């Protein structure tokens, strides 16, 4: 079964850092682009960042560019999101999602890991 | 960025009803449009990709159509498990963007 499972969320003060992880299983990890999508409390979905299968190309939403870094370790089937200079408006559930080849669709999604930025 | 506008934002319907949601892109996105279903406290699930292709395992009562800037998502006969929030998403251009969502409630 294809699965992705996030971890690493929590409470952090404004200006702080956090690293999210996403463990993948059930598919050939390095064949697929991976993405992070977030959802603020009571709000809609916002794409955050994506990375190609081999990790050669990365992409970011303007709202996180320069503060967040996406990476992957294909030997560990794991995706990461390093989040620095966190702000209150980064508070959200962060989802990891596998991207279907050539379709730009996210499937499946993990259960999400909550990040709260507050003093 | 490409703006995606869904209509309506919320909708009340009854089991057995036919329901249609529209999604409009701020510019031509060809057929690069996906639809997701999200239930409270759960992650989104992909239902339709490339505007009209049903993901394997998704019931045939779900369908999608459209190209360019105007898209439609239809549930032909509402079932109790279909009450949820639905999102469209474009992938023609980065950043990928989502519609604001359509909440489908029981009437």
PDB file of C-alpha atoms in Angstrom:
ATOM      1  CA  UNK A   1       0.000   0.000   0.000  1.00  0.00           C
ATOM      2  CA  UNK A   2       1.269   3.453  -0.936  1.00  0.00           C
ATOM      3  CA  UNK A   3       1.638   5.537   2.221  1.00  0.00           C
ATOM      4  CA  UNK A   4       3.221   8.740   3.431  1.00  0.00           C
ATOM      5  CA  UNK A   5       3.455   9.678   7.087  1.00  0.00           C
ATOM      6  CA  UNK A   6       4.471  13.054   8.442  1.00  0.00           C
ATOM      7  CA  UNK A   7       6.141  13.846  11.738  1.00  0.00           C
ATOM      8  CA  UNK A   8       7.958  16.686  13.448  1.00  0.00           C
ATOM      9  CA  UNK A   9       5.213  19.224  13.995  1.00  0.00           C
ATOM     10  CA  UNK A  10       4.718  21.061  17.253  1.00  0.00           C
ATOM     11  CA  UNK A  11       4.623  24.395  19.051  1.00  0.00           C
ATOM     12  CA  UNK A  12       7.378  26.868  18.217  1.00  0.00           C
ATOM     13  CA  UNK A  13       7.929  30.533  19.021  1.00  0.00           C
ATOM     14  CA  UNK A  14       7.900  33.202  16.313  1.00  0.00           C
ATOM     15  CA  UNK A  15      11.303  33.344  14.676  1.00  0.00           C
ATOM     16  CA  UNK A  16      12.011  29.737  15.567  1.00  0.00           C
ATOM     17  CA  UNK A  17      12.724  26.691  13.420  1.00  0.00           C
ATOM     18  CA  UNK A  18      11.236  23.266  12.901  1.00  0.00           C
ATOM     19  CA  UNK A  19      11.998  20.339  10.618  1.00  0.00           C
ATOM     20  CA  UNK A  20       9.199  18.190   9.296  1.00  0.00           C
ATOM     21  CA  UNK A  21       9.748  14.670   7.996  1.00  0.00           C
ATOM     22  CA  UNK A  22       7.658  12.478   5.734  1.00  0.00           C
ATOM     23  CA  UNK A  23       8.332   8.752   5.573  1.00  0.00           C
ATOM     24  CA  UNK A  24       7.177   7.078   2.365  1.00  0.00           C
ATOM     25  CA  UNK A  25       6.462   3.423   1.676  1.00  0.00           C
ATOM     26  CA  UNK A  26       4.827   1.202  -0.897  1.00  0.00           C
ATOM     27  CA  UNK A  27       6.332   2.841  -3.995  1.00  0.00           C
ATOM     28  CA  UNK A  28       9.686   3.567  -5.617  1.00  0.00           C
ATOM     29  CA  UNK A  29      10.341   6.827  -3.819  1.00  0.00           C
ATOM     30  CA  UNK A  30      12.938   8.319  -6.159  1.00  0.00           C
ATOM     31  CA  UNK A  31      10.603   7.943  -9.153  1.00  0.00           C
ATOM     32  CA  UNK A  32       8.180  10.556  -7.855  1.00  0.00           C
ATOM     33  CA  UNK A  33       8.112  14.236  -7.111  1.00  0.00           C
ATOM     34  CA  UNK A  34       6.924  15.065  -3.618  1.00  0.00           C
ATOM     35  CA  UNK A  35       5.193  18.093  -2.200  1.00  0.00           C
ATOM     36  CA  UNK A  36       4.192  19.867   0.980  1.00  0.00           C
ATOM     37  CA  UNK A  37       0.736  21.432   1.230  1.00  0.00           C
ATOM     38  CA  UNK A  38      -0.581  23.243   4.282  1.00  0.00           C
ATOM     39  CA  UNK A  39      -3.960  24.151   5.696  1.00  0.00           C
ATOM     40  CA  UNK A  40      -4.386  26.904   8.252  1.00  0.00           C
ATOM     41  CA  UNK A  41      -7.115  26.374  10.876  1.00  0.00           C
ATOM     42  CA  UNK A  42     -10.528  26.623   9.238  1.00  0.00           C
ATOM     43  CA  UNK A  43      -8.997  27.610   5.916  1.00  0.00           C
ATOM     44  CA  UNK A  44      -8.358  26.102   2.500  1.00  0.00           C
ATOM     45  CA  UNK A  45      -5.354  24.371   1.007  1.00  0.00           C
ATOM     46  CA  UNK A  46      -2.098  26.121   0.126  1.00  0.00           C
ATOM     47  CA  UNK A  47       0.707  24.474  -1.830  1.00  0.00           C
ATOM     48  CA  UNK A  48       4.007  25.170  -0.063  1.00  0.00           C
ATOM     49  CA  UNK A  49       6.849  23.420  -1.845  1.00  0.00           C
ATOM     50  CA  UNK A  50       7.773  20.619  -4.230  1.00  0.00           C
ATOM     51  CA  UNK A  51      10.844  18.618  -5.188  1.00  0.00           C
ATOM     52  CA  UNK A  52      11.618  16.382  -8.156  1.00  0.00           C
ATOM     53  CA  UNK A  53      12.283  12.666  -7.765  1.00  0.00           C
ATOM     54  CA  UNK A  54      16.062  12.891  -7.782  1.00  0.00           C
ATOM     55  CA  UNK A  55      15.996  16.102  -5.779  1.00  0.00           C
ATOM     56  CA  UNK A  56      17.620  18.209  -8.485  1.00  0.00           C
ATOM     57  CA  UNK A  57      14.860  20.809  -8.649  1.00  0.00           C
ATOM     58  CA  UNK A  58      12.926  22.482  -5.877  1.00  0.00           C
ATOM     59  CA  UNK A  59       9.999  24.875  -5.963  1.00  0.00           C
ATOM     60  CA  UNK A  60       8.449  27.178  -3.367  1.00  0.00           C
ATOM     61  CA  UNK A  61       5.441  29.373  -2.785  1.00  0.00           C
ATOM     62  CA  UNK A  62       6.379  33.031  -2.482  1.00  0.00           C
ATOM     63  CA  UNK A  63       5.056  33.014   1.087  1.00  0.00           C
ATOM     64  CA  UNK A  64       7.841  30.648   2.227  1.00  0.00           C
ATOM     65  CA  UNK A  65      10.651  31.317  -0.237  1.00  0.00           C
ATOM     66  CA  UNK A  66      13.901  32.060   1.546  1.00  0.00           C
ATOM     67  CA  UNK A  67      12.611  30.665   4.848  1.00  0.00           C
ATOM     68  CA  UNK A  68      11.698  27.040   4.060  1.00  0.00           C
ATOM     69  CA  UNK A  69      13.886  24.389   2.434  1.00  0.00           C
ATOM     70  CA  UNK A  70      12.583  21.154   0.960  1.00  0.00           C
ATOM     71  CA  UNK A  71      14.884  18.170   0.610  1.00  0.00           C
ATOM     72  CA  UNK A  72      14.770  14.405   0.358  1.00  0.00           C
ATOM     73  CA  UNK A  73      16.920  11.412   1.235  1.00  0.00           C
ATOM     74  CA  UNK A  74      16.085   8.750  -1.308  1.00  0.00           C
ATOM     75  CA  UNK A  75      18.172   6.179   0.549  1.00  0.00           C
ATOM     76  CA  UNK A  76      15.802   6.602   3.496  1.00  0.00           C
ATOM     77  CA  UNK A  77      12.582   7.144   1.493  1.00  0.00           C
ATOM     78  CA  UNK A  78      12.094  10.354   3.433  1.00  0.00           C
ATOM     79  CA  UNK A  79      11.060  13.889   2.530  1.00  0.00           C
ATOM     80  CA  UNK A  80      11.899  16.894   4.684  1.00  0.00           C
ATOM     81  CA  UNK A  81      10.804  20.473   5.159  1.00  0.00           C
ATOM     82  CA  UNK A  82      13.159  22.715   7.103  1.00  0.00           C
ATOM     83  CA  UNK A  83      11.207  25.735   8.315  1.00  0.00           C
ATOM     84  CA  UNK A  84      13.119  28.768   9.610  1.00  0.00           C
ATOM     85  CA  UNK A  85      12.059  32.262  10.702  1.00  0.00           C
ATOM     86  CA  UNK A  86       8.593  30.954  11.471  1.00  0.00           C
ATOM     87  CA  UNK A  87       5.707  33.420  11.723  1.00  0.00           C
ATOM     88  CA  UNK A  88       2.251  33.194  13.206  1.00  0.00           C
ATOM     89  CA  UNK A  89       0.737  32.858   9.736  1.00  0.00           C
ATOM     90  CA  UNK A  90       2.729  29.654   9.182  1.00  0.00           C
ATOM     91  CA  UNK A  91       0.431  27.989  11.724  1.00  0.00           C
ATOM     92  CA  UNK A  92      -1.238  25.127   9.877  1.00  0.00           C
ATOM     93  CA  UNK A  93      -1.485  21.406   9.386  1.00  0.00           C
ATOM     94  CA  UNK A  94       1.291  20.418   7.002  1.00  0.00           C
ATOM     95  CA  UNK A  95       0.601  17.579   4.607  1.00  0.00           C
ATOM     96  CA  UNK A  96       3.090  15.583   2.616  1.00  0.00           C
ATOM     97  CA  UNK A  97       1.816  14.325  -0.730  1.00  0.00           C
ATOM     98  CA  UNK A  98       3.134  12.178  -3.539  1.00  0.00           C
ATOM     99  CA  UNK A  99       2.732  13.748  -6.961  1.00  0.00           C
ATOM    100  CA  UNK A 100       1.334  11.624  -9.764  1.00  0.00           C
ATOM    101  CA  UNK A 101       3.694  11.538 -12.727  1.00  0.00           C
ATOM    102  CA  UNK A 102       2.932  14.183 -15.379  1.00  0.00           C
ATOM    103  CA  UNK A 103      -0.386  15.039 -13.765  1.00  0.00           C
ATOM    104  CA  UNK A 104       0.431  17.440 -10.970  1.00  0.00           C
ATOM    105  CA  UNK A 105      -2.075  15.722  -8.740  1.00  0.00           C
ATOM    106  CA  UNK A 106      -1.399  14.860  -5.125  1.00  0.00           C
ATOM    107  CA  UNK A 107      -2.119  11.259  -4.226  1.00  0.00           C
ATOM    108  CA  UNK A 108      -1.929  10.047  -1.568  1.00  0.00           C
ATOM    109  CA  UNK A 109      -1.696  12.588   1.215  1.00  0.00           C
ATOM    110  CA  UNK A 110      -0.415  11.887   4.694  1.00  0.00           C
ATOM    111  CA  UNK A 111      -2.482  12.472   7.796  1.00  0.00           C
ATOM    112  CA  UNK A 112      -0.727  15.778   8.383  1.00  0.00           C
ATOM    113  CA  UNK A 113       1.379  17.190  11.181  1.00  0.00           C
ATOM    114  CA  UNK A 114       0.252  20.347  13.014  1.00  0.00           C
ATOM    115  CA  UNK A 115       2.565  23.322  13.383  1.00  0.00           C
ATOM    116  CA  UNK A 116       1.665  26.136  15.779  1.00  0.00           C
ATOM    117  CA  UNK A 117       3.736  29.307  15.842  1.00  0.00           C
ATOM    118  CA  UNK A 118       2.961  31.236  18.998  1.00  0.00           C
ATOM    119  CA  UNK A 119       4.675  32.863  21.945  1.00  0.00           C
TER     120      UNK A 119
ATOM    121  CA  UNK B   1      -0.260  33.289  -9.853  1.00  0.00           C
ATOM    122  CA  UNK B   2      -3.331  31.620 -11.336  1.00  0.00           C
ATOM    123  CA  UNK B   3      -6.420  32.297  -9.233  1.00  0.00           C
ATOM    124  CA  UNK B   4      -8.984  29.533  -8.918  1.00  0.00           C
ATOM    125  CA  UNK B   5     -12.544  30.540  -8.036  1.00  0.00           C
ATOM    126  CA  UNK B   6     -15.062  27.917  -6.967  1.00  0.00           C
ATOM    127  CA  UNK B   7     -18.786  28.396  -6.895  1.00  0.00           C
ATOM    128  CA  UNK B   8     -20.723  28.085  -4.716  1.00  0.00           C
ATOM    129  CA  UNK B   9     -18.685  28.366  -1.505  1.00  0.00           C
ATOM    130  CA  UNK B  10     -21.276  26.273   0.288  1.00  0.00           C
ATOM    131  CA  UNK B  11     -24.184  24.140  -0.765  1.00  0.00           C
ATOM    132  CA  UNK B  12     -26.954  22.253   1.001  1.00  0.00           C
ATOM    133  CA  UNK B  13     -28.398  19.179  -0.661  1.00  0.00           C
ATOM    134  CA  UNK B  14     -30.223  15.941   0.086  1.00  0.00           C
ATOM    135  CA  UNK B  15     -29.265  12.326  -0.422  1.00  0.00           C
ATOM    136  CA  UNK B  16     -30.151  11.408  -3.997  1.00  0.00           C
ATOM    137  CA  UNK B  17     -29.693  14.929  -5.358  1.00  0.00           C
ATOM    138  CA  UNK B  18     -27.515  15.841  -8.324  1.00  0.00           C
ATOM    139  CA  UNK B  19     -24.902  18.422  -7.357  1.00  0.00           C
ATOM    140  CA  UNK B  20     -22.669  20.571  -9.533  1.00  0.00           C
ATOM    141  CA  UNK B  21     -19.697  22.709  -8.491  1.00  0.00           C
ATOM    142  CA  UNK B  22     -17.875  25.043 -10.835  1.00  0.00           C
ATOM    143  CA  UNK B  23     -14.264  26.161 -10.844  1.00  0.00           C
ATOM    144  CA  UNK B  24     -12.978  29.069 -12.892  1.00  0.00           C
ATOM    145  CA  UNK B  25      -9.313  29.780 -13.576  1.00  0.00           C
ATOM    146  CA  UNK B  26      -7.962  33.303 -14.010  1.00  0.00           C
ATOM    147  CA  UNK B  27      -6.324  32.220 -17.264  1.00  0.00           C
ATOM    148  CA  UNK B  28      -6.242  29.232 -19.615  1.00  0.00           C
ATOM    149  CA  UNK B  29      -5.017  26.099 -17.827  1.00  0.00           C
ATOM    150  CA  UNK B  30      -5.879  23.657 -20.640  1.00  0.00           C
ATOM    151  CA  UNK B  31      -7.194  20.570 -18.819  1.00  0.00           C
ATOM    152  CA  UNK B  32      -4.658  20.713 -15.979  1.00  0.00           C
ATOM    153  CA  UNK B  33      -7.267  20.622 -13.266  1.00  0.00           C
ATOM    154  CA  UNK B  34      -7.775  18.192 -10.378  1.00  0.00           C
ATOM    155  CA  UNK B  35     -10.580  17.719  -7.844  1.00  0.00           C
ATOM    156  CA  UNK B  36     -10.258  16.609  -4.205  1.00  0.00           C
ATOM    157  CA  UNK B  37     -12.633  15.669  -1.418  1.00  0.00           C
ATOM    158  CA  UNK B  38     -11.848  16.477   2.205  1.00  0.00           C
ATOM    159  CA  UNK B  39     -13.768  15.390   5.284  1.00  0.00           C
ATOM    160  CA  UNK B  40     -13.319  17.082   8.672  1.00  0.00           C
ATOM    161  CA  UNK B  41     -10.080  16.136  10.383  1.00  0.00           C
ATOM    162  CA  UNK B  42      -8.901  14.095   7.408  1.00  0.00           C
ATOM    163  CA  UNK B  43      -6.490  14.768   4.539  1.00  0.00           C
ATOM    164  CA  UNK B  44      -7.822  15.497   1.065  1.00  0.00           C
ATOM    165  CA  UNK B  45      -8.395  12.620  -1.332  1.00  0.00           C
ATOM    166  CA  UNK B  46      -7.908  12.855  -5.085  1.00  0.00           C
ATOM    167  CA  UNK B  47     -11.096  12.153  -7.022  1.00  0.00           C
ATOM    168  CA  UNK B  48     -10.491  13.429 -10.551  1.00  0.00           C
ATOM    169  CA  UNK B  49      -7.354  14.397 -12.445  1.00  0.00           C
ATOM    170  CA  UNK B  50      -6.857  16.134 -15.785  1.00  0.00           C
ATOM    171  CA  UNK B  51     -10.349  17.627 -15.511  1.00  0.00           C
ATOM    172  CA  UNK B  52     -12.275  14.470 -16.333  1.00  0.00           C
ATOM    173  CA  UNK B  53     -10.315  11.339 -15.432  1.00  0.00           C
ATOM    174  CA  UNK B  54     -11.668   9.390 -12.492  1.00  0.00           C
ATOM    175  CA  UNK B  55      -9.009   8.138 -10.087  1.00  0.00           C
ATOM    176  CA  UNK B  56      -9.039   4.352  -9.810  1.00  0.00           C
ATOM    177  CA  UNK B  57     -11.419   3.249  -7.100  1.00  0.00           C
ATOM    178  CA  UNK B  58     -13.515   6.430  -7.080  1.00  0.00           C
ATOM    179  CA  UNK B  59     -17.238   5.778  -7.612  1.00  0.00           C
ATOM    180  CA  UNK B  60     -18.617   6.597 -11.041  1.00  0.00           C
ATOM    181  CA  UNK B  61     -21.206   8.996  -9.592  1.00  0.00           C
ATOM    182  CA  UNK B  62     -18.349  11.534  -9.525  1.00  0.00           C
ATOM    183  CA  UNK B  63     -17.451  13.220 -12.802  1.00  0.00           C
ATOM    184  CA  UNK B  64     -15.649  16.255 -14.113  1.00  0.00           C
ATOM    185  CA  UNK B  65     -15.540  18.240 -17.316  1.00  0.00           C
ATOM    186  CA  UNK B  66     -14.182  21.410 -18.848  1.00  0.00           C
ATOM    187  CA  UNK B  67     -11.048  22.919 -20.303  1.00  0.00           C
ATOM    188  CA  UNK B  68      -9.468  26.316 -20.641  1.00  0.00           C
ATOM    189  CA  UNK B  69     -10.849  28.434 -17.816  1.00  0.00           C
ATOM    190  CA  UNK B  70     -14.174  26.822 -16.918  1.00  0.00           C
ATOM    191  CA  UNK B  71     -14.604  23.481 -15.186  1.00  0.00           C
ATOM    192  CA  UNK B  72     -17.455  21.515 -13.647  1.00  0.00           C
ATOM    193  CA  UNK B  73     -17.543  18.810 -10.981  1.00  0.00           C
ATOM    194  CA  UNK B  74     -20.713  16.740 -10.629  1.00  0.00           C
ATOM    195  CA  UNK B  75     -22.031  14.166  -8.192  1.00  0.00           C
ATOM    196  CA  UNK B  76     -24.872  12.436 -10.008  1.00  0.00           C
ATOM    197  CA  UNK B  77     -26.674  10.921  -7.006  1.00  0.00           C
ATOM    198  CA  UNK B  78     -25.547  12.144  -3.597  1.00  0.00           C
ATOM    199  CA  UNK B  79     -24.726   9.503  -1.029  1.00  0.00           C
ATOM    200  CA  UNK B  80     -24.450  10.100   2.737  1.00  0.00           C
ATOM    201  CA  UNK B  81     -20.661   9.713   2.617  1.00  0.00           C
ATOM    202  CA  UNK B  82     -20.326  12.507   0.017  1.00  0.00           C
ATOM    203  CA  UNK B  83     -20.979  15.339   2.451  1.00  0.00           C
ATOM    204  CA  UNK B  84     -17.578  17.004   2.606  1.00  0.00           C
ATOM    205  CA  UNK B  85     -15.590  19.928   1.243  1.00  0.00           C
ATOM    206  CA  UNK B  86     -14.421  19.820  -2.364  1.00  0.00           C
ATOM    207  CA  UNK B  87     -11.430  21.629  -3.847  1.00  0.00           C
ATOM    208  CA  UNK B  88     -10.217  22.203  -7.379  1.00  0.00           C
ATOM    209  CA  UNK B  89      -6.482  22.597  -8.059  1.00  0.00           C
ATOM    210  CA  UNK B  90      -4.572  23.711 -11.153  1.00  0.00           C
ATOM    211  CA  UNK B  91      -1.149  22.459 -12.136  1.00  0.00           C
ATOM    212  CA  UNK B  92      -0.643  24.317 -15.403  1.00  0.00           C
ATOM    213  CA  UNK B  93       1.723  26.737 -13.706  1.00  0.00           C
ATOM    214  CA  UNK B  94       3.663  26.963 -10.484  1.00  0.00           C
ATOM    215  CA  UNK B  95       2.703  27.783  -7.856  1.00  0.00           C
ATOM    216  CA  UNK B  96       0.021  25.128  -7.868  1.00  0.00           C
ATOM    217  CA  UNK B  97      -3.128  26.799  -6.612  1.00  0.00           C
ATOM    218  CA  UNK B  98      -6.397  25.599  -5.126  1.00  0.00           C
ATOM    219  CA  UNK B  99      -9.887  26.952  -5.189  1.00  0.00           C
ATOM    220  CA  UNK B 100     -11.239  28.185  -1.868  1.00  0.00           C
ATOM    221  CA  UNK B 101     -13.359  25.066  -1.440  1.00  0.00           C
ATOM    222  CA  UNK B 102     -17.050  24.199  -1.617  1.00  0.00           C
ATOM    223  CA  UNK B 103     -18.623  22.866   1.555  1.00  0.00           C
ATOM    224  CA  UNK B 104     -21.418  20.408   0.836  1.00  0.00           C
ATOM    225  CA  UNK B 105     -23.852  20.018   3.747  1.00  0.00           C
ATOM    226  CA  UNK B 106     -26.914  17.903   4.351  1.00  0.00           C
ATOM    227  CA  UNK B 107     -30.160  19.805   3.801  1.00  0.00           C
TER     228      UNK B 107
END
